[in-house]
PDB file of C-alpha atoms in Angstrom:
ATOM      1  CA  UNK A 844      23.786 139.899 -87.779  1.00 85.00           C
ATOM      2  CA  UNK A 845      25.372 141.957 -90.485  1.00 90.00           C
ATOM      3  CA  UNK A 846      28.944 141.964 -92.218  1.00 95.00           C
ATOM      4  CA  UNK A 847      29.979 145.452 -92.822  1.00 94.00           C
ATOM      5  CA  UNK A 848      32.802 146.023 -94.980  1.00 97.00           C
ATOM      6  CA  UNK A 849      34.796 149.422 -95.039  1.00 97.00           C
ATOM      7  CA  UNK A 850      37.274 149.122 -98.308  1.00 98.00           C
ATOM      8  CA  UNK A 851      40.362 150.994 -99.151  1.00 98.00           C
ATOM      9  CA  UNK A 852      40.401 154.155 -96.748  1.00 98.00           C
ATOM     10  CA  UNK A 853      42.882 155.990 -97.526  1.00 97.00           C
ATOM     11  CA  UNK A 854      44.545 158.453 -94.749  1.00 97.00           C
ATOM     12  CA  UNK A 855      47.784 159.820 -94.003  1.00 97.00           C
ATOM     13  CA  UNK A 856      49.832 159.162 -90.730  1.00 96.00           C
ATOM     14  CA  UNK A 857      53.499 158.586 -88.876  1.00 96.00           C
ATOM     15  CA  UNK A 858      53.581 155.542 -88.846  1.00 93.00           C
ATOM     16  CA  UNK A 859      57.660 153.634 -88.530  1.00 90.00           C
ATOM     17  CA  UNK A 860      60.456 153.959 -86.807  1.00 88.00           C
ATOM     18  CA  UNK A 861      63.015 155.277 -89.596  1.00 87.00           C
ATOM     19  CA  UNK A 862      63.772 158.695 -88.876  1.00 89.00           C
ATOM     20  CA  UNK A 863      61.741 159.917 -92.072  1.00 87.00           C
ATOM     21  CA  UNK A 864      58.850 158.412 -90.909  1.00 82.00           C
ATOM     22  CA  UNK A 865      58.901 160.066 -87.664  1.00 86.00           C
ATOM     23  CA  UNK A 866      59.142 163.216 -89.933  1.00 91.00           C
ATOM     24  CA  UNK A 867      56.606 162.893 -92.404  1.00 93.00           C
ATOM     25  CA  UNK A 868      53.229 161.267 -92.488  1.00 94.00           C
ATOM     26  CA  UNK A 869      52.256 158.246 -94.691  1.00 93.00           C
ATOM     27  CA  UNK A 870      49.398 156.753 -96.225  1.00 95.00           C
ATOM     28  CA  UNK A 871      48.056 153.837 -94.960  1.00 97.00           C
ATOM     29  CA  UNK A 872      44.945 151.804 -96.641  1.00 98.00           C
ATOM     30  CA  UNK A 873      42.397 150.506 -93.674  1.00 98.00           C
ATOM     31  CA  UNK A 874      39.713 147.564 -94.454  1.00 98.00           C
ATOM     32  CA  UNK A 875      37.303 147.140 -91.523  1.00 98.00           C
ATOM     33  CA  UNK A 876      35.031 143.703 -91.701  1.00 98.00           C
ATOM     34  CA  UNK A 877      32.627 143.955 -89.103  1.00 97.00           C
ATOM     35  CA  UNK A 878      29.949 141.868 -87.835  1.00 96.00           C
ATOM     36  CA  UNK A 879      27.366 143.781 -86.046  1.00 92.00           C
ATOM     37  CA  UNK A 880      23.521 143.300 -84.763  1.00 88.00           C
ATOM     38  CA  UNK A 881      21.395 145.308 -86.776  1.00 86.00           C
ATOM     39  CA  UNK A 882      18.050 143.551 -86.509  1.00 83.00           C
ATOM     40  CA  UNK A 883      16.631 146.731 -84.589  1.00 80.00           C
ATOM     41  CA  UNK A 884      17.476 149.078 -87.736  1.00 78.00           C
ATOM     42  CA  UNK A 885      16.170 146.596 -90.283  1.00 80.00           C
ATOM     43  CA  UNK A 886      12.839 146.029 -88.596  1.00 82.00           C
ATOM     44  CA  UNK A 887      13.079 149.899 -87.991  1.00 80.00           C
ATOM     45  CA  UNK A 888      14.714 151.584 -91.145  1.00 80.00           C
ATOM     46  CA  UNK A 889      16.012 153.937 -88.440  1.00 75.00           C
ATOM     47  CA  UNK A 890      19.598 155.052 -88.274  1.00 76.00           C
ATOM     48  CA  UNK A 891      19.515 155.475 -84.464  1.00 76.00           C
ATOM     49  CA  UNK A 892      18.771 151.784 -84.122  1.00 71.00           C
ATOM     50  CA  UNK A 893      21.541 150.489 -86.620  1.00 79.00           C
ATOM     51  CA  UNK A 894      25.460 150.334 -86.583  1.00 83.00           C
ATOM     52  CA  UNK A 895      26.278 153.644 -87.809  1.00 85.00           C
ATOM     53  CA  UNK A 896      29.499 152.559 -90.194  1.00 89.00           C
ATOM     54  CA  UNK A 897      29.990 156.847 -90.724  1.00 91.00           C
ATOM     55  CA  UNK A 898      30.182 157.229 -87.063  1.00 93.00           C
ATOM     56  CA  UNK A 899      32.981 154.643 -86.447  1.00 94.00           C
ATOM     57  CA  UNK A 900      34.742 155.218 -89.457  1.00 96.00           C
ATOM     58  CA  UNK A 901      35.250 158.862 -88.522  1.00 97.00           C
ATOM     59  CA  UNK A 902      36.489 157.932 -85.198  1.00 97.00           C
ATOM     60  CA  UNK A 903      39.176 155.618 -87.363  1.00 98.00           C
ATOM     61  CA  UNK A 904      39.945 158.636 -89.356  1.00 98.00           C
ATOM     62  CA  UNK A 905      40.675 160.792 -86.006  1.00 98.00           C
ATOM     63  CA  UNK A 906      42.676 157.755 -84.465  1.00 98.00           C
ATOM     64  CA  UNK A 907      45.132 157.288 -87.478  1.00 98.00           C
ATOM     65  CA  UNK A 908      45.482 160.666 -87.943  1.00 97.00           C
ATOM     66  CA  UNK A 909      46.165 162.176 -85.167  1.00 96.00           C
ATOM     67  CA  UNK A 910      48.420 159.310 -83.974  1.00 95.00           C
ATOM     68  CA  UNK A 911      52.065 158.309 -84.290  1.00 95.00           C
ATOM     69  CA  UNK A 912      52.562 154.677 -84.633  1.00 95.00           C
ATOM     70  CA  UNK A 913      56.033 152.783 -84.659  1.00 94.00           C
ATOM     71  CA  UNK A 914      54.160 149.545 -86.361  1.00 93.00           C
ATOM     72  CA  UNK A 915      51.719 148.392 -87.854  1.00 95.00           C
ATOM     73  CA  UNK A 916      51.022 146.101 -85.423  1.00 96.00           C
ATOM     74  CA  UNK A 917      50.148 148.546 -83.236  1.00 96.00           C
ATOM     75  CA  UNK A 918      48.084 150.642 -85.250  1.00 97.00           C
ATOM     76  CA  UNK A 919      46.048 147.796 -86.490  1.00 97.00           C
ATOM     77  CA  UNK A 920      45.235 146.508 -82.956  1.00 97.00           C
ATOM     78  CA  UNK A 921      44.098 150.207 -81.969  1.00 97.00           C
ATOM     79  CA  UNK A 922      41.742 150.006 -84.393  1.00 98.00           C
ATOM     80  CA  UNK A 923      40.109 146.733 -83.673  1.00 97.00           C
ATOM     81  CA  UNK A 924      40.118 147.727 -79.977  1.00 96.00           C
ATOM     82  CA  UNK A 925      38.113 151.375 -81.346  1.00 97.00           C
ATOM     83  CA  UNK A 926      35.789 148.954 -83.159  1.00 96.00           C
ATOM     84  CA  UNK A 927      34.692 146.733 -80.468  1.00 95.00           C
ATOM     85  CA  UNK A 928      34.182 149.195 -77.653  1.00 93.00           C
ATOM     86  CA  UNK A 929      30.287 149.099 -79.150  1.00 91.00           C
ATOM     87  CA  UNK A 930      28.242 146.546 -77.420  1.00 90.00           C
ATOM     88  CA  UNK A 931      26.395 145.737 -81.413  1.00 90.00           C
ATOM     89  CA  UNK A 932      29.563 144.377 -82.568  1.00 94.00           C
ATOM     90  CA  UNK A 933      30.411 140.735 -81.907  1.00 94.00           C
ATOM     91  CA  UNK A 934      33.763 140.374 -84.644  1.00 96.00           C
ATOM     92  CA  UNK A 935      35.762 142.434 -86.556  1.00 97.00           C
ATOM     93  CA  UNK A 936      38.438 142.040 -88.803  1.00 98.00           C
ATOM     94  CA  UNK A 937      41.261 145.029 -89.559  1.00 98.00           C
ATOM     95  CA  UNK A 938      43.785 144.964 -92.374  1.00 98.00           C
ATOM     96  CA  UNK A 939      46.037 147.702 -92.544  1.00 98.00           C
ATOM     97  CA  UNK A 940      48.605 148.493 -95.565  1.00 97.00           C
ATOM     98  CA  UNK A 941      51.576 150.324 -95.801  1.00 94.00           C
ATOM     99  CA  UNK A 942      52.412 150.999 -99.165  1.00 94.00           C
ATOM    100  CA  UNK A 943      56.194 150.717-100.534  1.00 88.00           C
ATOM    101  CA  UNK A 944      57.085 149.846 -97.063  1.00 86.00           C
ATOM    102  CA  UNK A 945      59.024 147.469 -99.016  1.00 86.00           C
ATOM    103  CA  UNK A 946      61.351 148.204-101.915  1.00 88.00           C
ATOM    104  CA  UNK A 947      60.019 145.589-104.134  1.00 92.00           C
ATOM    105  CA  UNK A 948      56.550 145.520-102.746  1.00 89.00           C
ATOM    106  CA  UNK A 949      53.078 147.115-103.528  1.00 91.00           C
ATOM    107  CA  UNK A 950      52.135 147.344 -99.842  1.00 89.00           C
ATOM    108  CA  UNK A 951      53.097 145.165 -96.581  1.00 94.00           C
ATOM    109  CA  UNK A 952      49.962 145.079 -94.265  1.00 95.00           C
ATOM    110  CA  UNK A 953      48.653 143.639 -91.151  1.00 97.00           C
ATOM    111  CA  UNK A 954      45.498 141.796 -90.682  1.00 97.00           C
ATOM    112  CA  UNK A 955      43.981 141.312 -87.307  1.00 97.00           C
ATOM    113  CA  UNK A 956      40.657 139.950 -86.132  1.00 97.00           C
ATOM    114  CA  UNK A 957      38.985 139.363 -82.856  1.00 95.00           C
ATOM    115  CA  UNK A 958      35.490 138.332 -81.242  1.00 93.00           C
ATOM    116  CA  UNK A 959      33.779 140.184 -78.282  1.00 86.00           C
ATOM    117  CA  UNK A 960      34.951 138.494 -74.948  1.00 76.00           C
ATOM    118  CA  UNK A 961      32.491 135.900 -74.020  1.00 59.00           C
ATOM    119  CA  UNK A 962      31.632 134.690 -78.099  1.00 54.00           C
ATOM    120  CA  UNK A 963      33.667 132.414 -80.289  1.00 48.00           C
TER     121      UNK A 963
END
């Protein structure tokens, strides 16, 4: 098994409630920790037999971006779900940030993690 970290992507989306943010799109900052089987690509050195972090990451990209999200919550757990859908991955981890969500705040951000049914 593998950890796979995704750090700091960056990508713009509706995400709230407030009738702004139902107007205009936001950045939000995604990290992505995922654990994933890639003994077949190591004793390979073939893409087609590893976890292919570009492919999944794009589909991220078109998820949060094409979405409207009323919280974080929401969004965060979308993207874990997106994540596990591939057999390879046993955990994942998702933390997503809203930046100046909160007047006196860098960010506010949600951090979610779950294991493949069946594995603990």
């Amino acid at each position: 098994m593998a950890i796979i970290r995704v750090k700091n992507l960056l990508i713009r989306t509706y995400i709230g409630f407030n009738e702004d943010e139902l107007r205009n799109k936001q950045d939000v900052v995604i990290n992505m920790t995922i654990k994933a089987d890639v003994d077949n690509a190591i004793a390979n050195d073939d893409v087609e037999n590893s976890y292919n972090y570009k492919t999944i990451t794009k589909k991220v990209i078109v998820l949060v971006q094409e979405g409207k999200f009323k919280m974080l919550e929401n969004l965060t757990r979308q993207i874990l779900d997106l994540i596990l859908k591939n057999p390879q991955v046993e955990w994942v981890k998702v933390e997503v940030d809203k930046p100046h969500a909160l007047r006196f705040a860098e960010s506010v951000s949600i951090e979610l993690e779950a294991y493949r049914e069946g594995i603990s």
